[in-house]
């Protein structure tokens, strides 16, 4: 049995180094039903405005009328256009992203199922359990046990590196960003595409401060649904019809860990920060995803990347 588990873990590590899991091993036990995958680059600015609003308010009620107004469309045309662009309805997108966030919490945090349900916008324990079971084919309690056994455990080296984590305060930053969908194996491609758009609007790439915004755990979310935002500090340039949008990195306390290695080793750094470090620190993260603060331009083509991973902490 141990030998079988060792072989399984080694296979997962090999997939991790390729940044491409064949199937999220801590994800849903049944396939997602959708018309098509989302676009590699979300260029439709109306849908992008709605998605930014959804993802910033997953813990609150979200009405279709309000989302349609964000997209400057009627409710009927918004629902139809959203499905055409994203391959699923607005309600399906909201439910899926809420429950993926809940799954990350169940995997990492010890908090109660009810607390997690409320944090992702469900008003009752029962409604959350029903929705979670429909998506993952397990109850939240069953999933927590399953996911912790299925996910790649933190290694001794990752536990050792937990002593390198530093807590810092980051200021509020206005960012100019571009939304991508696809596996983390495409991150280098994302940055090249983003740099081309920045050049097109006249953004000075020399000494640009690049920031990647990550939302999804690839152990849970399928490759083609993984979200990644490439961003730089907003200099106020007009973006006209470019597939760019403005977002913010919120001020606050952050746990940071430097990663100086090829990008395909970055998951080990995330595991150190998100799994190994909290065990000794007693700190808790806020549910906003994380940021990759690049110390050198990620579009430079260098094999080794130098960046700080930052995860927001509760005050």
mmCIF file of N, CA and C in Angstrom, residues 33-155:
data_model
loop_
_atom_site.group_PDB
_atom_site.id
_atom_site.type_symbol
_atom_site.label_atom_id
_atom_site.label_comp_id
_atom_site.label_asym_id
_atom_site.label_seq_id
_atom_site.Cartn_x
_atom_site.Cartn_y
_atom_site.Cartn_z
ATOM 1 N N UNK A 33 -19.763 20.245 -16.451
ATOM 2 C CA UNK A 33 -20.608 20.308 -17.643
ATOM 3 C C UNK A 33 -20.635 21.758 -18.124
ATOM 4 N N UNK A 34 -20.130 21.991 -19.329
ATOM 5 C CA UNK A 34 -20.068 23.342 -19.859
ATOM 6 C C UNK A 34 -20.056 23.275 -21.372
ATOM 7 N N UNK A 35 -20.424 24.381 -22.006
ATOM 8 C CA UNK A 35 -20.483 24.412 -23.465
ATOM 9 C C UNK A 35 -19.090 24.360 -24.089
ATOM 10 N N UNK A 36 -18.140 25.075 -23.489
ATOM 11 C CA UNK A 36 -16.776 25.169 -23.999
ATOM 12 C C UNK A 36 -15.913 25.783 -22.899
ATOM 13 N N UNK A 37 -14.589 25.686 -23.015
ATOM 14 C CA UNK A 37 -13.741 26.344 -22.017
ATOM 15 C C UNK A 37 -13.780 27.855 -22.188
ATOM 16 N N UNK A 38 -13.408 28.606 -21.159
ATOM 17 C CA UNK A 38 -13.343 30.065 -21.320
ATOM 18 C C UNK A 38 -12.220 30.436 -22.275
ATOM 19 N N UNK A 39 -12.208 31.645 -22.800
ATOM 20 C CA UNK A 39 -11.149 32.041 -23.742
ATOM 21 C C UNK A 39 -9.798 32.133 -23.038
ATOM 22 N N UNK A 40 -8.736 31.887 -23.784
ATOM 23 C CA UNK A 40 -7.389 32.020 -23.215
ATOM 24 C C UNK A 40 -7.168 33.435 -22.692
ATOM 25 N N UNK A 41 -7.597 34.425 -23.457
ATOM 26 C CA UNK A 41 -7.541 35.829 -23.036
ATOM 27 C C UNK A 41 -8.963 36.365 -23.015
ATOM 28 N N UNK A 42 -9.379 36.923 -21.889
ATOM 29 C CA UNK A 42 -10.720 37.482 -21.810
ATOM 30 C C UNK A 42 -10.674 38.903 -22.371
ATOM 31 N N UNK A 43 -11.040 39.045 -23.638
ATOM 32 C CA UNK A 43 -10.941 40.327 -24.333
ATOM 33 C C UNK A 43 -12.225 41.141 -24.272
ATOM 34 N N UNK A 44 -13.351 40.499 -23.992
ATOM 35 C CA UNK A 44 -14.634 41.213 -23.954
ATOM 36 C C UNK A 44 -14.704 42.029 -22.663
ATOM 37 N N UNK A 45 -14.613 43.337 -22.793
ATOM 38 C CA UNK A 45 -14.503 44.188 -21.610
ATOM 39 C C UNK A 45 -15.808 44.255 -20.822
ATOM 40 N N UNK A 46 -16.943 44.035 -21.475
ATOM 41 C CA UNK A 46 -18.215 44.029 -20.747
ATOM 42 C C UNK A 46 -18.285 42.835 -19.806
ATOM 43 N N UNK A 47 -17.923 41.662 -20.321
ATOM 44 C CA UNK A 47 -17.930 40.465 -19.489
ATOM 45 C C UNK A 47 -16.840 40.548 -18.426
ATOM 46 N N UNK A 48 -15.708 41.132 -18.781
ATOM 47 C CA UNK A 48 -14.619 41.279 -17.815
ATOM 48 C C UNK A 48 -15.048 42.148 -16.637
ATOM 49 N N UNK A 49 -15.783 43.232 -16.907
ATOM 50 C CA UNK A 49 -16.255 44.084 -15.810
ATOM 51 C C UNK A 49 -17.164 43.299 -14.869
ATOM 52 N N UNK A 50 -18.031 42.476 -15.441
ATOM 53 C CA UNK A 50 -18.941 41.668 -14.619
ATOM 54 C C UNK A 50 -18.166 40.648 -13.800
ATOM 55 N N UNK A 51 -17.175 40.008 -14.416
ATOM 56 C CA UNK A 51 -16.404 38.987 -13.709
ATOM 57 C C UNK A 51 -15.579 39.597 -12.584
ATOM 58 N N UNK A 52 -15.002 40.763 -12.825
ATOM 59 C CA UNK A 52 -14.266 41.438 -11.747
ATOM 60 C C UNK A 52 -15.198 41.701 -10.564
ATOM 61 N N UNK A 53 -16.430 42.118 -10.861
ATOM 62 C CA UNK A 53 -17.375 42.392 -9.782
ATOM 63 C C UNK A 53 -17.758 41.098 -9.058
ATOM 64 N N UNK A 54 -18.030 40.047 -9.810
ATOM 65 C CA UNK A 54 -18.372 38.757 -9.200
ATOM 66 C C UNK A 54 -17.271 38.318 -8.239
ATOM 67 N N UNK A 55 -16.049 38.340 -8.709
ATOM 68 C CA UNK A 55 -14.954 37.775 -7.928
ATOM 69 C C UNK A 55 -14.593 38.626 -6.713
ATOM 70 N N UNK A 56 -14.957 39.904 -6.756
ATOM 71 C CA UNK A 56 -14.716 40.771 -5.601
ATOM 72 C C UNK A 56 -15.845 40.689 -4.567
ATOM 73 N N UNK A 57 -16.962 40.041 -4.933
ATOM 74 C CA UNK A 57 -18.128 40.021 -4.039
ATOM 75 C C UNK A 57 -18.701 38.608 -3.889
ATOM 76 N N UNK A 58 -17.861 37.591 -3.915
ATOM 77 C CA UNK A 58 -18.355 36.219 -3.808
ATOM 78 C C UNK A 58 -19.004 35.934 -2.460
ATOM 79 N N UNK A 59 -18.687 36.739 -1.458
ATOM 80 C CA UNK A 59 -19.269 36.525 -0.134
ATOM 81 C C UNK A 59 -20.609 37.228 0.052
ATOM 82 N N UNK A 60 -21.134 37.866 -1.010
ATOM 83 C CA UNK A 60 -22.370 38.627 -0.909
ATOM 84 C C UNK A 60 -23.381 38.143 -1.956
ATOM 85 N N UNK A 61 -24.658 38.492 -1.789
ATOM 86 C CA UNK A 61 -25.641 38.164 -2.827
ATOM 87 C C UNK A 61 -25.287 38.879 -4.129
ATOM 88 N N UNK A 62 -25.454 38.187 -5.241
ATOM 89 C CA UNK A 62 -25.112 38.743 -6.554
ATOM 90 C C UNK A 62 -26.324 38.601 -7.468
ATOM 91 N N UNK A 63 -26.948 39.716 -7.802
ATOM 92 C CA UNK A 63 -28.127 39.668 -8.661
ATOM 93 C C UNK A 63 -27.715 39.808 -10.122
ATOM 94 N N UNK A 64 -28.465 39.121 -10.994
ATOM 95 C CA UNK A 64 -28.189 39.207 -12.422
ATOM 96 C C UNK A 64 -28.412 40.629 -12.936
ATOM 97 N N UNK A 65 -29.391 41.328 -12.367
ATOM 98 C CA UNK A 65 -29.659 42.702 -12.806
ATOM 99 C C UNK A 65 -28.441 43.590 -12.546
ATOM 100 N N UNK A 66 -27.834 43.436 -11.375
ATOM 101 C CA UNK A 66 -26.669 44.266 -11.053
ATOM 102 C C UNK A 66 -25.493 43.914 -11.950
ATOM 103 N N UNK A 67 -25.291 42.629 -12.211
ATOM 104 C CA UNK A 67 -24.186 42.222 -13.078
ATOM 105 C C UNK A 67 -24.412 42.710 -14.505
ATOM 106 N N UNK A 68 -25.648 42.622 -14.969
ATOM 107 C CA UNK A 68 -25.961 43.102 -16.316
ATOM 108 C C UNK A 68 -25.683 44.599 -16.430
ATOM 109 N N UNK A 69 -26.022 45.344 -15.379
ATOM 110 C CA UNK A 69 -25.759 46.788 -15.386
ATOM 111 C C UNK A 69 -24.260 47.049 -15.462
ATOM 112 N N UNK A 70 -23.455 46.235 -14.765
ATOM 113 C CA UNK A 70 -22.002 46.369 -14.836
ATOM 114 C C UNK A 70 -21.504 46.174 -16.257
ATOM 115 N N UNK A 71 -22.159 45.268 -16.973
ATOM 116 C CA UNK A 71 -21.761 44.968 -18.349
ATOM 117 C C UNK A 71 -22.444 45.882 -19.367
ATOM 118 N N UNK A 72 -23.294 46.799 -18.901
ATOM 119 C CA UNK A 72 -24.034 47.715 -19.782
ATOM 120 C C UNK A 72 -24.890 46.941 -20.789
ATOM 121 N N UNK A 73 -25.559 45.896 -20.302
ATOM 122 C CA UNK A 73 -26.433 45.072 -21.124
ATOM 123 C C UNK A 73 -27.743 44.845 -20.385
ATOM 124 N N UNK A 74 -28.800 44.511 -21.136
ATOM 125 C CA UNK A 74 -30.031 44.068 -20.473
ATOM 126 C C UNK A 74 -29.758 42.713 -19.826
ATOM 127 N N UNK A 75 -30.585 42.350 -18.852
ATOM 128 C CA UNK A 75 -30.377 41.064 -18.165
ATOM 129 C C UNK A 75 -30.434 39.908 -19.150
ATOM 130 N N UNK A 76 -31.389 39.947 -20.080
ATOM 131 C CA UNK A 76 -31.513 38.871 -21.064
ATOM 132 C C UNK A 76 -30.260 38.767 -21.926
ATOM 133 N N UNK A 77 -29.814 39.898 -22.486
ATOM 134 C CA UNK A 77 -28.655 39.863 -23.369
ATOM 135 C C UNK A 77 -27.364 39.572 -22.593
ATOM 136 N N UNK A 78 -27.308 39.992 -21.340
ATOM 137 C CA UNK A 78 -26.127 39.692 -20.529
ATOM 138 C C UNK A 78 -25.984 38.186 -20.319
ATOM 139 N N UNK A 79 -27.059 37.515 -19.948
ATOM 140 C CA UNK A 79 -26.978 36.068 -19.715
ATOM 141 C C UNK A 79 -26.564 35.340 -20.993
ATOM 142 N N UNK A 80 -27.168 35.723 -22.102
ATOM 143 C CA UNK A 80 -26.851 35.055 -23.366
ATOM 144 C C UNK A 80 -25.409 35.327 -23.789
ATOM 145 N N UNK A 81 -24.973 36.579 -23.675
ATOM 146 C CA UNK A 81 -23.619 36.933 -24.104
ATOM 147 C C UNK A 81 -22.571 36.326 -23.169
ATOM 148 N N UNK A 82 -22.858 36.295 -21.884
ATOM 149 C CA UNK A 82 -21.920 35.693 -20.933
ATOM 150 C C UNK A 82 -21.671 34.224 -21.290
ATOM 151 N N UNK A 83 -22.729 33.485 -21.575
ATOM 152 C CA UNK A 83 -22.565 32.069 -21.937
ATOM 153 C C UNK A 83 -21.792 31.920 -23.245
ATOM 154 N N UNK A 84 -22.042 32.796 -24.207
ATOM 155 C CA UNK A 84 -21.320 32.727 -25.480
ATOM 156 C C UNK A 84 -19.817 32.909 -25.272
ATOM 157 N N UNK A 85 -19.448 33.811 -24.380
ATOM 158 C CA UNK A 85 -18.036 34.119 -24.161
ATOM 159 C C UNK A 85 -17.374 33.096 -23.240
ATOM 160 N N UNK A 86 -18.047 32.760 -22.129
ATOM 161 C CA UNK A 86 -17.411 31.980 -21.060
ATOM 162 C C UNK A 86 -17.742 30.487 -21.088
ATOM 163 N N UNK A 87 -18.730 30.093 -21.878
ATOM 164 C CA UNK A 87 -19.068 28.672 -21.954
ATOM 165 C C UNK A 87 -19.943 28.180 -20.834
ATOM 166 N N UNK A 88 -20.415 29.070 -19.967
ATOM 167 C CA UNK A 88 -21.336 28.734 -18.887
ATOM 168 C C UNK A 88 -22.113 29.986 -18.527
ATOM 169 N N UNK A 89 -23.223 29.824 -17.839
ATOM 170 C CA UNK A 89 -24.052 30.962 -17.482
ATOM 171 C C UNK A 89 -23.422 31.747 -16.335
ATOM 172 N N UNK A 90 -23.860 33.003 -16.116
ATOM 173 C CA UNK A 90 -23.351 33.745 -14.963
ATOM 174 C C UNK A 90 -23.580 33.009 -13.646
ATOM 175 N N UNK A 91 -24.751 32.414 -13.478
ATOM 176 C CA UNK A 91 -25.049 31.700 -12.232
ATOM 177 C C UNK A 91 -24.120 30.502 -12.045
ATOM 178 N N UNK A 92 -23.835 29.809 -13.139
ATOM 179 C CA UNK A 92 -22.916 28.665 -13.057
ATOM 180 C C UNK A 92 -21.507 29.121 -12.713
ATOM 181 N N UNK A 93 -21.081 30.237 -13.287
ATOM 182 C CA UNK A 93 -19.745 30.773 -12.991
ATOM 183 C C UNK A 93 -19.649 31.164 -11.518
ATOM 184 N N UNK A 94 -20.668 31.840 -11.011
ATOM 185 C CA UNK A 94 -20.678 32.251 -9.609
ATOM 186 C C UNK A 94 -20.622 31.030 -8.695
ATOM 187 N N UNK A 95 -21.479 30.055 -8.959
ATOM 188 C CA UNK A 95 -21.531 28.865 -8.101
ATOM 189 C C UNK A 95 -20.201 28.111 -8.135
ATOM 190 N N UNK A 96 -19.636 27.931 -9.330
ATOM 191 C CA UNK A 96 -18.392 27.158 -9.452
ATOM 192 C C UNK A 96 -17.238 27.850 -8.736
ATOM 193 N N UNK A 97 -17.090 29.169 -8.932
ATOM 194 C CA UNK A 97 -15.962 29.859 -8.311
ATOM 195 C C UNK A 97 -16.140 29.963 -6.798
ATOM 196 N N UNK A 98 -17.373 30.128 -6.343
ATOM 197 C CA UNK A 98 -17.624 30.102 -4.892
ATOM 198 C C UNK A 98 -17.209 28.756 -4.292
ATOM 199 N N UNK A 99 -17.604 27.683 -4.942
ATOM 200 C CA UNK A 99 -17.351 26.362 -4.376
ATOM 201 C C UNK A 99 -15.881 25.961 -4.511
ATOM 202 N N UNK A 100 -15.205 26.417 -5.561
ATOM 203 C CA UNK A 100 -13.762 26.176 -5.650
ATOM 204 C C UNK A 100 -13.037 26.897 -4.517
ATOM 205 N N UNK A 101 -13.482 28.132 -4.195
ATOM 206 C CA UNK A 101 -12.884 28.842 -3.063
ATOM 207 C C UNK A 101 -13.160 28.081 -1.766
ATOM 208 N N UNK A 102 -14.378 27.573 -1.617
ATOM 209 C CA UNK A 102 -14.708 26.792 -0.422
ATOM 210 C C UNK A 102 -13.836 25.550 -0.323
ATOM 211 N N UNK A 103 -13.580 24.902 -1.449
ATOM 212 C CA UNK A 103 -12.751 23.699 -1.446
ATOM 213 C C UNK A 103 -11.328 24.008 -0.975
ATOM 214 N N UNK A 104 -10.783 25.160 -1.388
ATOM 215 C CA UNK A 104 -9.452 25.562 -0.922
ATOM 216 C C UNK A 104 -9.458 25.733 0.588
ATOM 217 N N UNK A 105 -10.511 26.344 1.114
ATOM 218 C CA UNK A 105 -10.607 26.526 2.571
ATOM 219 C C UNK A 105 -10.718 25.189 3.291
ATOM 220 N N UNK A 106 -11.510 24.282 2.749
ATOM 221 C CA UNK A 106 -11.656 22.972 3.382
ATOM 222 C C UNK A 106 -10.335 22.213 3.381
ATOM 223 N N UNK A 107 -9.555 22.384 2.330
ATOM 224 C CA UNK A 107 -8.262 21.708 2.234
ATOM 225 C C UNK A 107 -7.264 22.262 3.241
ATOM 226 N N UNK A 108 -7.238 23.581 3.413
ATOM 227 C CA UNK A 108 -6.163 24.221 4.183
ATOM 228 C C UNK A 108 -6.552 24.531 5.624
ATOM 229 N N UNK A 109 -7.801 25.012 5.836
ATOM 230 C CA UNK A 109 -8.163 25.575 7.140
ATOM 231 C C UNK A 109 -8.990 24.612 7.982
ATOM 232 N N UNK A 110 -8.930 24.751 9.301
ATOM 233 C CA UNK A 110 -9.707 23.874 10.188
ATOM 234 C C UNK A 110 -11.097 24.418 10.519
ATOM 235 N N UNK A 111 -11.485 25.585 9.976
ATOM 236 C CA UNK A 111 -12.737 26.213 10.376
ATOM 237 C C UNK A 111 -13.946 25.351 10.024
ATOM 238 N N UNK A 112 -15.068 25.649 10.650
ATOM 239 C CA UNK A 112 -16.278 24.850 10.476
ATOM 240 C C UNK A 112 -16.851 24.987 9.069
ATOM 241 N N UNK A 113 -17.631 23.990 8.696
ATOM 242 C CA UNK A 113 -18.292 24.016 7.390
ATOM 243 C C UNK A 113 -19.222 25.217 7.295
ATOM 244 N N UNK A 114 -19.942 25.534 8.362
ATOM 245 C CA UNK A 114 -20.845 26.680 8.346
ATOM 246 C C UNK A 114 -20.078 27.979 8.136
ATOM 247 N N UNK A 115 -18.946 28.126 8.801
ATOM 248 C CA UNK A 115 -18.145 29.345 8.638
ATOM 249 C C UNK A 115 -17.676 29.505 7.197
ATOM 250 N N UNK A 116 -17.265 28.403 6.586
ATOM 251 C CA UNK A 116 -16.824 28.455 5.189
ATOM 252 C C UNK A 116 -18.001 28.780 4.273
ATOM 253 N N UNK A 117 -19.149 28.182 4.552
ATOM 254 C CA UNK A 117 -20.344 28.445 3.744
ATOM 255 C C UNK A 117 -20.671 29.941 3.740
ATOM 256 N N UNK A 118 -20.652 30.557 4.910
ATOM 257 C CA UNK A 118 -20.964 31.982 5.004
ATOM 258 C C UNK A 118 -19.914 32.832 4.301
ATOM 259 N N UNK A 119 -18.648 32.407 4.348
ATOM 260 C CA UNK A 119 -17.569 33.196 3.753
ATOM 261 C C UNK A 119 -17.617 33.198 2.235
ATOM 262 N N UNK A 120 -18.324 32.230 1.625
ATOM 263 C CA UNK A 120 -18.430 32.194 0.166
ATOM 264 C C UNK A 120 -19.842 32.509 -0.316
ATOM 265 N N UNK A 121 -20.629 33.149 0.554
ATOM 266 C CA UNK A 121 -21.891 33.705 0.094
ATOM 267 C C UNK A 121 -23.119 32.842 0.263
ATOM 268 N N UNK A 122 -23.033 31.716 0.980
ATOM 269 C CA UNK A 122 -24.214 30.885 1.214
ATOM 270 C C UNK A 122 -24.836 31.281 2.552
ATOM 271 N N UNK A 123 -26.143 31.463 2.556
ATOM 272 C CA UNK A 123 -26.818 31.932 3.763
ATOM 273 C C UNK A 123 -27.193 30.806 4.712
ATOM 274 N N UNK A 124 -27.111 29.556 4.240
ATOM 275 C CA UNK A 124 -27.467 28.440 5.113
ATOM 276 C C UNK A 124 -26.521 27.266 4.900
ATOM 277 N N UNK A 125 -26.341 26.517 5.965
ATOM 278 C CA UNK A 125 -25.517 25.307 5.957
ATOM 279 C C UNK A 125 -26.058 24.299 4.944
ATOM 280 N N UNK A 126 -27.380 24.146 4.926
ATOM 281 C CA UNK A 126 -28.011 23.126 4.070
ATOM 282 C C UNK A 126 -27.840 23.457 2.592
ATOM 283 N N UNK A 127 -28.039 24.723 2.216
ATOM 284 C CA UNK A 127 -27.889 25.107 0.813
ATOM 285 C C UNK A 127 -26.450 24.900 0.344
ATOM 286 N N UNK A 128 -25.495 25.221 1.198
ATOM 287 C CA UNK A 128 -24.086 25.030 0.857
ATOM 288 C C UNK A 128 -23.768 23.550 0.654
ATOM 289 N N UNK A 129 -24.225 22.698 1.538
ATOM 290 C CA UNK A 129 -23.941 21.260 1.425
ATOM 291 C C UNK A 129 -24.519 20.704 0.126
ATOM 292 N N UNK A 130 -25.755 21.103 -0.208
ATOM 293 C CA UNK A 130 -26.371 20.612 -1.445
ATOM 294 C C UNK A 130 -25.570 21.055 -2.664
ATOM 295 N N UNK A 131 -25.214 22.337 -2.710
ATOM 296 C CA UNK A 131 -24.462 22.858 -3.861
ATOM 297 C C UNK A 131 -23.086 22.227 -3.946
ATOM 298 N N UNK A 132 -22.417 22.076 -2.819
ATOM 299 C CA UNK A 132 -21.074 21.495 -2.819
ATOM 300 C C UNK A 132 -21.125 20.043 -3.300
ATOM 301 N N UNK A 133 -22.109 19.293 -2.858
ATOM 302 C CA UNK A 133 -22.224 17.888 -3.276
ATOM 303 C C UNK A 133 -22.502 17.787 -4.769
ATOM 304 N N UNK A 134 -23.322 18.689 -5.311
ATOM 305 C CA UNK A 134 -23.587 18.657 -6.754
ATOM 306 C C UNK A 134 -22.308 18.883 -7.551
ATOM 307 N N UNK A 135 -21.426 19.759 -7.064
ATOM 308 C CA UNK A 135 -20.208 20.052 -7.817
ATOM 309 C C UNK A 135 -19.104 19.036 -7.590
ATOM 310 N N UNK A 136 -18.922 18.577 -6.351
ATOM 311 C CA UNK A 136 -17.777 17.721 -6.029
ATOM 312 C C UNK A 136 -18.137 16.262 -5.779
ATOM 313 N N UNK A 137 -19.440 15.944 -5.754
ATOM 314 C CA UNK A 137 -19.914 14.574 -5.518
ATOM 315 C C UNK A 137 -19.513 14.061 -4.138
ATOM 316 N N UNK A 138 -19.196 14.969 -3.231
ATOM 317 C CA UNK A 138 -18.891 14.644 -1.839
ATOM 318 C C UNK A 138 -19.479 15.752 -0.968
ATOM 319 N N UNK A 139 -19.834 15.417 0.268
ATOM 320 C CA UNK A 139 -20.212 16.467 1.196
ATOM 321 C C UNK A 139 -18.948 17.239 1.594
ATOM 322 N N UNK A 140 -19.075 18.456 2.109
ATOM 323 C CA UNK A 140 -17.879 19.200 2.515
ATOM 324 C C UNK A 140 -17.003 18.447 3.513
ATOM 325 N N UNK A 141 -17.608 17.788 4.479
ATOM 326 C CA UNK A 141 -16.821 17.031 5.465
ATOM 327 C C UNK A 141 -16.091 15.870 4.799
ATOM 328 N N UNK A 142 -16.772 15.144 3.912
ATOM 329 C CA UNK A 142 -16.123 14.052 3.177
ATOM 330 C C UNK A 142 -15.004 14.594 2.301
ATOM 331 N N UNK A 143 -15.264 15.747 1.665
ATOM 332 C CA UNK A 143 -14.263 16.318 0.773
ATOM 333 C C UNK A 143 -13.011 16.715 1.541
ATOM 334 N N UNK A 144 -13.170 17.306 2.708
ATOM 335 C CA UNK A 144 -12.003 17.742 3.499
ATOM 336 C C UNK A 144 -11.059 16.562 3.753
ATOM 337 N N UNK A 145 -11.604 15.439 4.153
ATOM 338 C CA UNK A 145 -10.776 14.259 4.411
ATOM 339 C C UNK A 145 -10.152 13.742 3.120
ATOM 340 N N UNK A 146 -10.967 13.662 2.069
ATOM 341 C CA UNK A 146 -10.473 13.182 0.768
ATOM 342 C C UNK A 146 -9.357 14.075 0.231
ATOM 343 N N UNK A 147 -9.581 15.400 0.238
ATOM 344 C CA UNK A 147 -8.627 16.331 -0.367
ATOM 345 C C UNK A 147 -7.288 16.323 0.373
ATOM 346 N N UNK A 148 -7.332 16.223 1.686
ATOM 347 C CA UNK A 148 -6.088 16.226 2.449
ATOM 348 C C UNK A 148 -5.274 14.961 2.206
ATOM 349 N N UNK A 149 -5.946 13.879 1.886
ATOM 350 C CA UNK A 149 -5.231 12.646 1.531
ATOM 351 C C UNK A 149 -4.744 12.685 0.088
ATOM 352 N N UNK A 150 -5.501 13.378 -0.783
ATOM 353 C CA UNK A 150 -5.187 13.380 -2.216
ATOM 354 C C UNK A 150 -4.120 14.398 -2.588
ATOM 355 N N UNK A 151 -4.020 15.490 -1.856
ATOM 356 C CA UNK A 151 -3.094 16.560 -2.224
ATOM 357 C C UNK A 151 -1.659 16.176 -1.898
ATOM 358 N N UNK A 152 -0.716 16.823 -2.582
ATOM 359 C CA UNK A 152 0.698 16.548 -2.360
ATOM 360 C C UNK A 152 1.097 17.118 -0.996
ATOM 361 N N UNK A 153 1.636 16.312 -0.091
ATOM 362 C CA UNK A 153 1.978 16.824 1.240
ATOM 363 C C UNK A 153 3.231 17.696 1.211
ATOM 364 N N UNK A 154 3.334 18.601 2.179
ATOM 365 C CA UNK A 154 4.532 19.431 2.302
ATOM 366 C C UNK A 154 5.718 18.544 2.693
ATOM 367 N N UNK A 155 6.854 18.780 2.063
ATOM 368 C CA UNK A 155 8.056 17.986 2.328
ATOM 369 C C UNK A 155 8.818 18.568 3.517
#
